[in-house]
Amino acid sequence: MFVSRRRLLQGSLLCAVGLVERSSPALPQELVSPPTSAERNRLARLAANFMDTYDVPGLSVAISIKGKPVFVEAFGVADRETGEALTPQHRFRIASVTKPITSTGIFTLIEAGKLTLESHLFGPNSILGDDYPTPPNRSIIEQITIEHLLTHTTGGWGNNVSDPMFLNTEMNHRELIAWTLNHITLNDPVGKSFAYSNFGYCILGRVIETLTGQTYERYIKDNLLKRCGIIDMQIAGNTLEDRAANEVKYYNQTPGDPYGMNVTRMDSHGGWIATPSDLTAFFVHINGFKDADQLLNDDTIRTMTIASAANPNYAKGFFVNAQNNWWHPGLLDGTQTIAVRTHSDFCWSAFTNTRSKFRDMGSALDRLVWHMVLSVADWHP
C-alpha cells in the first residue's frame, strides 16, 4: 500500500537522480526561507483536515531542507483525558521507523570489519550459531545471511497472524528466537521472495549485541544517536505506567491495546520513542548529502539503499523508488509514523498517537507532508 501510493503521488512530482548509481554531490548551502505567516496557516489547515478525517488526537511534524530545520510543529493533544497540548518535544513510539536505525547500526559494524552482508547467522562458524543450535531437519536456516535479514528475504517469518514478535509475549529475546527457530518454518527458498519480517530485525538487534558486547540500545545511543546530537531517544516501555517523560498517550480506533504489547522486546524492529525532530536529524545524517556529518561513507550508503531482486521497492532498512527517495512507515496499536529522505535534500518525519480505523491513514499521512512541502513557495521538493 505504501509503495504503490507513493509511486503514484511522486512519479508526477519528482525527477529521478542517481545515488543508486553514484554518490550525491556536495550541495551549496543556500538559505531556505521558513514558511510565511500565510503559508504556516495553510500548513495548519492541512494538518487540521487530516486530523479531522482520521480522528487523530495529536500530530507532530519536523521538516529539514539541506540539513536545516525549517518547520517543526505539533497539533492537537498529547493526552485527550487531561487536555495536555502536544508540543514538538513530545515523544512517540516510532514503530517500524526503527528499522533504518537498526540497518545503519549493522552497516557501522560492516564498515568496522566485524561482519559482512554474506555473514551467516546460524550453523557452524556463524554469528549466533553457538547460542541457537540449528533444529533437526531445518538446515535451510543455516543459509540465512545478514543481507537476507536486512532485505526481508529469509523465506518466511513475515508480518502476519503468526508474526513471532506478537506471540509469546512473556518470552525474552533469547527464548523467542529459540522457540521460533523450532516452531515456525520458512516456507520459501532463502533469498528468493520478500516477506516483511519484524522477527528478522529482532535477530539483527541480537547480532549487534553479540558483536559489540553492549545492549542494542546502548550501542545505538553511543555510536549513532550521539553523533547526530540526539540525546532523548530510548526504547519504549509496555504499559501506561511505563510511559516515559514527555511521551504521548496512545489511542486505538481498532481492536487492540496500545498498552498490551511487549514493545520493549521490539527494540530493534519497532521499539524506539523519539520526537519527529530526532528522527529527521537521524535521516539528515544518513541522507548521502554533505550538509551534515554522515554516519556512513558514500559506498556504504549506496549499498544500503540498493533494492533487492526480490522487491525493487525495498532496500536494506528503507523503502526506495525510482526517484531516489527513501522512507519508512511505522504502525503499531496506538501510533502511525513515517520518516522520509528525498532526492532533493529534504528530510522529514510525521508522527501520530493513534491507529486509525481507516486503513488508508498511512498513505494519507505520507501525502500530507508532501502537500505541506508543496504549499510553501520557496521550497522545491
C-alpha positions as a Python dict, from the first residue, in 0.01 Angstrom:
ca = {
    (1, 'M'): (0, 0, 0),
    (2, 'F'): (274, 246, 95),
    (3, 'V'): (477, 175, -215),
    (4, 'S'): (208, 195, -478),
    (5, 'R'): (53, 514, -340),
    (6, 'R'): (391, 684, -303),
    (7, 'R'): (495, 592, -656),
    (8, 'L'): (166, 724, -791),
    (9, 'L'): (198, 1050, -598),
    (10, 'Q'): (565, 1123, -652),
    (11, 'G'): (607, 993, -1002),
    (12, 'S'): (437, 1307, -1133),
    (13, 'L'): (622, 1541, -896),
    (14, 'L'): (984, 1435, -890),
    (15, 'C'): (1255, 1352, -1139),
    (16, 'A'): (1495, 1064, -1079),
    (17, 'V'): (1852, 1134, -974),
    (18, 'G'): (2130, 898, -902),
    (19, 'L'): (2253, 797, -557),
    (20, 'V'): (2165, 445, -663),
    (21, 'E'): (2414, 497, -946),
    (22, 'R'): (2658, 746, -790),
    (23, 'S'): (2721, 939, -470),
    (24, 'S'): (2526, 1256, -406),
    (25, 'P'): (2735, 1569, -460),
    (26, 'A'): (2808, 1831, -202),
    (27, 'L'): (2537, 2095, -224),
    (28, 'P'): (2581, 2471, -182),
    (29, 'Q'): (2445, 2592, 150),
    (30, 'E'): (2174, 2814, 10),
    (31, 'L'): (1948, 2981, 262),
    (32, 'V'): (1597, 2837, 266),
    (33, 'S'): (1320, 3060, 389),
    (34, 'P'): (1078, 2935, 655),
    (35, 'P'): (708, 2947, 572),
    (36, 'T'): (544, 3287, 571),
    (37, 'S'): (261, 3355, 814),
    (38, 'A'): (7, 3282, 542),
    (39, 'E'): (187, 2960, 448),
    (40, 'R'): (200, 2846, 813),
    (41, 'N'): (-175, 2896, 829),
    (42, 'R'): (-212, 2687, 516),
    (43, 'L'): (1, 2409, 669),
    (44, 'A'): (-208, 2423, 986),
    (45, 'R'): (-526, 2383, 781),
    (46, 'L'): (-380, 2081, 604),
    (47, 'A'): (-296, 1930, 943),
    (48, 'A'): (-641, 2006, 1082),
    (49, 'N'): (-816, 1848, 783),
    (50, 'F'): (-605, 1535, 816),
    (51, 'M'): (-672, 1511, 1189),
    (52, 'D'): (-1045, 1561, 1144),
    (53, 'T'): (-1064, 1299, 869),
    (54, 'Y'): (-878, 1031, 1067),
    (55, 'D'): (-978, 1129, 1423),
    (56, 'V'): (-616, 1196, 1521),
    (57, 'P'): (-561, 1333, 1874),
    (58, 'G'): (-208, 1459, 1807),
    (59, 'L'): (12, 1515, 1502),
    (60, 'S'): (377, 1624, 1513),
    (61, 'V'): (585, 1718, 1207),
    (62, 'A'): (950, 1815, 1151),
    (63, 'I'): (1088, 1915, 810),
    (64, 'S'): (1451, 1988, 723),
    (65, 'I'): (1599, 2119, 398),
    (66, 'K'): (1971, 2084, 327),
    (67, 'G'): (2018, 1967, 684),
    (68, 'K'): (1848, 2268, 844),
    (69, 'P'): (1511, 2255, 1026),
    (70, 'V'): (1258, 2479, 850),
    (71, 'F'): (928, 2364, 1003),
    (72, 'V'): (880, 2199, 1341),
    (73, 'E'): (522, 2200, 1467),
    (74, 'A'): (277, 1999, 1674),
    (75, 'F'): (-102, 1998, 1653),
    (76, 'G'): (-370, 1865, 1888),
    (77, 'V'): (-318, 1692, 2221),
    (78, 'A'): (-74, 1451, 2377),
    (79, 'D'): (-340, 1327, 2621),
    (80, 'R'): (-712, 1353, 2549),
    (81, 'E'): (-816, 1293, 2910),
    (82, 'T'): (-609, 1576, 3056),
    (83, 'G'): (-616, 1801, 2751),
    (84, 'E'): (-236, 1829, 2757),
    (85, 'A'): (-136, 2017, 2442),
    (86, 'L'): (103, 1840, 2209),
    (87, 'T'): (442, 2010, 2164),
    (88, 'P'): (736, 1934, 1934),
    (89, 'Q'): (917, 1800, 2240),
    (90, 'H'): (669, 1518, 2294),
    (91, 'R'): (799, 1171, 2212),
    (92, 'F'): (615, 895, 2026),
    (93, 'R'): (664, 525, 1967),
    (94, 'I'): (808, 528, 1617),
    (95, 'A'): (726, 162, 1538),
    (96, 'S'): (897, 34, 1222),
    (97, 'V'): (1079, 360, 1154),
    (98, 'T'): (1319, 181, 1389),
    (99, 'K'): (1436, -41, 1101),
    (100, 'P'): (1652, 224, 927),
    (101, 'I'): (1822, 283, 1263),
    (102, 'T'): (1900, -86, 1309),
    (103, 'S'): (2018, -117, 949),
    (104, 'T'): (2254, 176, 1000),
    (105, 'G'): (2387, 12, 1315),
    (106, 'I'): (2460, -307, 1121),
    (107, 'F'): (2640, -111, 850),
    (108, 'T'): (2861, 64, 1104),
    (109, 'L'): (2976, -285, 1209),
    (110, 'I'): (3032, -381, 845),
    (111, 'E'): (3247, -71, 800),
    (112, 'A'): (3437, -171, 1116),
    (113, 'G'): (3512, -511, 964),
    (114, 'K'): (3314, -710, 1223),
    (115, 'L'): (3086, -878, 967),
    (116, 'T'): (2977, -870, 603),
    (117, 'L'): (2647, -888, 421),
    (118, 'E'): (2733, -1251, 348),
    (119, 'S'): (2788, -1344, 715),
    (120, 'H'): (2565, -1631, 830),
    (121, 'L'): (2352, -1618, 1143),
    (122, 'F'): (2310, -1982, 1232),
    (123, 'G'): (2511, -2301, 1197),
    (124, 'P'): (2886, -2371, 1224),
    (125, 'N'): (3118, -2068, 1231),
    (126, 'S'): (2824, -1825, 1228),
    (127, 'I'): (2743, -1520, 1438),
    (128, 'L'): (2469, -1675, 1656),
    (129, 'G'): (2530, -2045, 1596),
    (130, 'D'): (2670, -2112, 1943),
    (131, 'D'): (2363, -1956, 2104),
    (132, 'Y'): (2099, -2113, 1880),
    (133, 'P'): (2174, -2464, 1751),
    (134, 'T'): (2002, -2546, 1423),
    (135, 'P'): (1693, -2760, 1488),
    (136, 'P'): (1689, -3108, 1329),
    (137, 'N'): (1578, -3112, 964),
    (138, 'R'): (1590, -2731, 949),
    (139, 'S'): (1922, -2680, 771),
    (140, 'I'): (1766, -2411, 549),
    (141, 'I'): (1804, -2177, 847),
    (142, 'E'): (2182, -2202, 808),
    (143, 'Q'): (2155, -2036, 465),
    (144, 'I'): (2030, -1707, 610),
    (145, 'T'): (2275, -1416, 587),
    (146, 'I'): (2279, -1060, 720),
    (147, 'E'): (2164, -938, 378),
    (148, 'H'): (1861, -1166, 387),
    (149, 'L'): (1755, -1020, 721),
    (150, 'L'): (1807, -661, 606),
    (151, 'T'): (1605, -716, 287),
    (152, 'H'): (1327, -932, 439),
    (153, 'T'): (1417, -1227, 214),
    (154, 'T'): (1461, -1509, 466),
    (155, 'G'): (1175, -1702, 308),
    (156, 'G'): (929, -1652, 594),
    (157, 'W'): (872, -1514, 946),
    (158, 'G'): (650, -1248, 791),
    (159, 'N'): (431, -980, 941),
    (160, 'N'): (107, -1179, 955),
    (161, 'V'): (-104, -1360, 1213),
    (162, 'S'): (194, -1579, 1303),
    (163, 'D'): (442, -1291, 1335),
    (164, 'P'): (672, -1417, 1613),
    (165, 'M'): (711, -1069, 1760),
    (166, 'F'): (345, -1065, 1865),
    (167, 'L'): (343, -1417, 2008),
    (168, 'N'): (465, -1549, 2343),
    (169, 'T'): (482, -1201, 2491),
    (170, 'E'): (622, -1336, 2817),
    (171, 'M'): (940, -1461, 2646),
    (172, 'N'): (1263, -1263, 2629),
    (173, 'H'): (1465, -1231, 2307),
    (174, 'R'): (1666, -1548, 2358),
    (175, 'E'): (1360, -1758, 2440),
    (176, 'L'): (1160, -1618, 2150),
    (177, 'I'): (1432, -1677, 1892),
    (178, 'A'): (1486, -2035, 2008),
    (179, 'W'): (1110, -2101, 2005),
    (180, 'T'): (1067, -1951, 1657),
    (181, 'L'): (1354, -2148, 1504),
    (182, 'N'): (1195, -2466, 1635),
    (183, 'H'): (828, -2394, 1565),
    (184, 'I'): (782, -2160, 1264),
    (185, 'T'): (911, -2296, 937),
    (186, 'L'): (1043, -2100, 640),
    (187, 'N'): (806, -2158, 351),
    (188, 'D'): (1009, -2021, 59),
    (189, 'P'): (1369, -2057, -58),
    (190, 'V'): (1602, -1817, 118),
    (191, 'G'): (1674, -1503, -85),
    (192, 'K'): (1403, -1556, -347),
    (193, 'S'): (1095, -1378, -210),
    (194, 'F'): (1007, -1076, 3),
    (195, 'A'): (820, -1121, 333),
    (196, 'Y'): (832, -817, 560),
    (197, 'S'): (980, -955, 881),
    (198, 'N'): (984, -787, 1219),
    (199, 'F'): (1147, -1100, 1356),
    (200, 'G'): (1436, -1065, 1113),
    (201, 'Y'): (1516, -723, 1255),
    (202, 'C'): (1485, -862, 1609),
    (203, 'I'): (1766, -1102, 1514),
    (204, 'L'): (1972, -811, 1378),
    (205, 'G'): (1949, -648, 1718),
    (206, 'R'): (2097, -961, 1874),
    (207, 'V'): (2376, -955, 1613),
    (208, 'I'): (2468, -605, 1729),
    (209, 'E'): (2472, -722, 2090),
    (210, 'T'): (2682, -1031, 2017),
    (211, 'L'): (2945, -843, 1817),
    (212, 'T'): (2973, -540, 2047),
    (213, 'G'): (2916, -681, 2395),
    (214, 'Q'): (2668, -398, 2456),
    (215, 'T'): (2291, -390, 2465),
    (216, 'Y'): (2130, -294, 2137),
    (217, 'E'): (2001, 30, 2291),
    (218, 'R'): (2339, 129, 2435),
    (219, 'Y'): (2526, 65, 2110),
    (220, 'I'): (2280, 269, 1903),
    (221, 'K'): (2282, 556, 2151),
    (222, 'D'): (2661, 575, 2179),
    (223, 'N'): (2759, 508, 1820),
    (224, 'L'): (2476, 658, 1613),
    (225, 'L'): (2243, 888, 1803),
    (226, 'K'): (2513, 1072, 1997),
    (227, 'R'): (2691, 1152, 1670),
    (228, 'C'): (2367, 1311, 1545),
    (229, 'G'): (2326, 1521, 1859),
    (230, 'I'): (2025, 1313, 1965),
    (231, 'I'): (2001, 1260, 2341),
    (232, 'D'): (1634, 1194, 2415),
    (233, 'M'): (1559, 872, 2229),
    (234, 'Q'): (1507, 549, 2423),
    (235, 'I'): (1340, 210, 2397),
    (236, 'A'): (973, 229, 2494),
    (237, 'G'): (803, 72, 2790),
    (238, 'N'): (500, -151, 2758),
    (239, 'T'): (229, -21, 2990),
    (240, 'L'): (70, 313, 3062),
    (241, 'E'): (259, 314, 3390),
    (242, 'D'): (583, 275, 3191),
    (243, 'R'): (509, 591, 2991),
    (244, 'A'): (830, 795, 2970),
    (245, 'A'): (870, 1164, 3044),
    (246, 'N'): (724, 1374, 2763),
    (247, 'E'): (576, 1068, 2593),
    (248, 'V'): (231, 1096, 2437),
    (249, 'K'): (-63, 879, 2534),
    (250, 'Y'): (-172, 629, 2268),
    (251, 'Y'): (-523, 562, 2138),
    (252, 'N'): (-662, 288, 1918),
    (253, 'Q'): (-966, 302, 1691),
    (254, 'T'): (-949, -69, 1612),
    (255, 'P'): (-942, -381, 1830),
    (256, 'G'): (-606, -394, 2002),
    (257, 'D'): (-446, -242, 2310),
    (258, 'P'): (-152, 2, 2277),
    (259, 'Y'): (-54, -97, 2630),
    (260, 'G'): (-99, -471, 2584),
    (261, 'M'): (211, -539, 2370),
    (262, 'N'): (570, -621, 2457),
    (263, 'V'): (709, -310, 2288),
    (264, 'T'): (1035, -324, 2483),
    (265, 'R'): (1109, -661, 2320),
    (266, 'M'): (1054, -497, 1981),
    (267, 'D'): (1365, -284, 2040),
    (268, 'S'): (1547, -334, 1710),
    (269, 'H'): (1244, -359, 1483),
    (270, 'G'): (994, -120, 1640),
    (271, 'G'): (1086, -18, 1993),
    (272, 'W'): (1221, 338, 1998),
    (273, 'I'): (1044, 651, 2116),
    (274, 'A'): (1152, 981, 1963),
    (275, 'T'): (1039, 1324, 1852),
    (276, 'P'): (1000, 1392, 1480),
    (277, 'S'): (1295, 1631, 1510),
    (278, 'D'): (1508, 1344, 1641),
    (279, 'L'): (1420, 1115, 1352),
    (280, 'T'): (1460, 1390, 1094),
    (281, 'A'): (1805, 1466, 1236),
    (282, 'F'): (1894, 1099, 1211),
    (283, 'F'): (1786, 1086, 846),
    (284, 'V'): (1991, 1401, 774),
    (285, 'H'): (2300, 1211, 894),
    (286, 'I'): (2244, 919, 656),
    (287, 'N'): (2100, 1104, 356),
    (288, 'G'): (2417, 1093, 144),
    (289, 'F'): (2443, 1470, 109),
    (290, 'K'): (2727, 1677, 252),
    (291, 'D'): (2533, 1925, 465),
    (292, 'A'): (2587, 1719, 784),
    (293, 'D'): (2846, 1469, 902),
    (294, 'Q'): (2739, 1129, 772),
    (295, 'L'): (2727, 819, 988),
    (296, 'L'): (2839, 603, 696),
    (297, 'N'): (3061, 651, 393),
    (298, 'D'): (2924, 705, 43),
    (299, 'D'): (2979, 349, -77),
    (300, 'T'): (2805, 207, 229),
    (301, 'I'): (2506, 438, 189),
    (302, 'R'): (2481, 338, -176),
    (303, 'T'): (2485, -30, -80),
    (304, 'M'): (2230, 25, 197),
    (305, 'T'): (1981, 187, -41),
    (306, 'I'): (2000, -50, -339),
    (307, 'A'): (1684, -259, -364),
    (308, 'S'): (1691, -637, -363),
    (309, 'A'): (1599, -851, -662),
    (310, 'A'): (1303, -984, -464),
    (311, 'N'): (1147, -640, -415),
    (312, 'P'): (1250, -339, -627),
    (313, 'N'): (1094, -103, -370),
    (314, 'Y'): (1276, -223, -57),
    (315, 'A'): (1648, -194, 6),
    (316, 'K'): (1816, -268, 340),
    (317, 'G'): (1601, -98, 601),
    (318, 'F'): (1436, 152, 365),
    (319, 'F'): (1162, 163, 108),
    (320, 'V'): (1302, 318, -210),
    (321, 'N'): (1174, 426, -550),
    (322, 'A'): (1295, 525, -895),
    (323, 'Q'): (1301, 892, -794),
    (324, 'N'): (1575, 807, -540),
    (325, 'N'): (1360, 883, -238),
    (326, 'W'): (1398, 668, 76),
    (327, 'W'): (1147, 629, 356),
    (328, 'H'): (999, 402, 616),
    (329, 'P'): (648, 396, 766),
    (330, 'G'): (560, 265, 1110),
    (331, 'L'): (240, 119, 1253),
    (332, 'L'): (153, -21, 1594),
    (333, 'D'): (-160, -15, 1805),
    (334, 'G'): (-178, 349, 1914),
    (335, 'T'): (66, 505, 1668),
    (336, 'Q'): (127, 568, 1298),
    (337, 'T'): (451, 727, 1173),
    (338, 'I'): (665, 799, 870),
    (339, 'A'): (1015, 934, 802),
    (340, 'V'): (1133, 1040, 455),
    (341, 'R'): (1452, 1143, 273),
    (342, 'T'): (1404, 1291, -74),
    (343, 'H'): (1648, 1310, -362),
    (344, 'S'): (1635, 1692, -338),
    (345, 'D'): (1781, 1701, 16),
    (346, 'F'): (1459, 1723, 216),
    (347, 'C'): (1417, 1508, 525),
    (348, 'W'): (1102, 1495, 735),
    (349, 'S'): (912, 1292, 992),
    (350, 'A'): (545, 1291, 1092),
    (351, 'F'): (407, 1105, 1395),
    (352, 'T'): (57, 1048, 1531),
    (353, 'N'): (-67, 894, 1856),
    (354, 'T'): (-345, 681, 1717),
    (355, 'R'): (-405, 384, 1491),
    (356, 'S'): (-699, 472, 1272),
    (357, 'K'): (-996, 257, 1181),
    (358, 'F'): (-936, 384, 826),
    (359, 'R'): (-679, 164, 655),
    (360, 'D'): (-554, 439, 425),
    (361, 'M'): (-433, 665, 706),
    (362, 'G'): (-69, 565, 647),
    (363, 'S'): (-71, 672, 283),
    (364, 'A'): (-266, 986, 381),
    (365, 'L'): (0, 1076, 640),
    (366, 'D'): (260, 1035, 367),
    (367, 'R'): (68, 1259, 128),
    (368, 'L'): (5, 1518, 399),
    (369, 'V'): (369, 1614, 437),
    (370, 'W'): (425, 1617, 60),
    (371, 'H'): (131, 1856, 32),
    (372, 'M'): (276, 2068, 313),
    (373, 'V'): (610, 2093, 135),
    (374, 'L'): (446, 2179, -196),
    (375, 'S'): (244, 2452, -23),
    (376, 'V'): (550, 2667, 53),
    (377, 'A'): (660, 2873, -245),
    (378, 'D'): (1030, 2881, -157),
    (379, 'W'): (1057, 2502, -117),
    (380, 'H'): (1127, 2286, -421),
    (381, 'P'): (1100, 1914, -348),
}
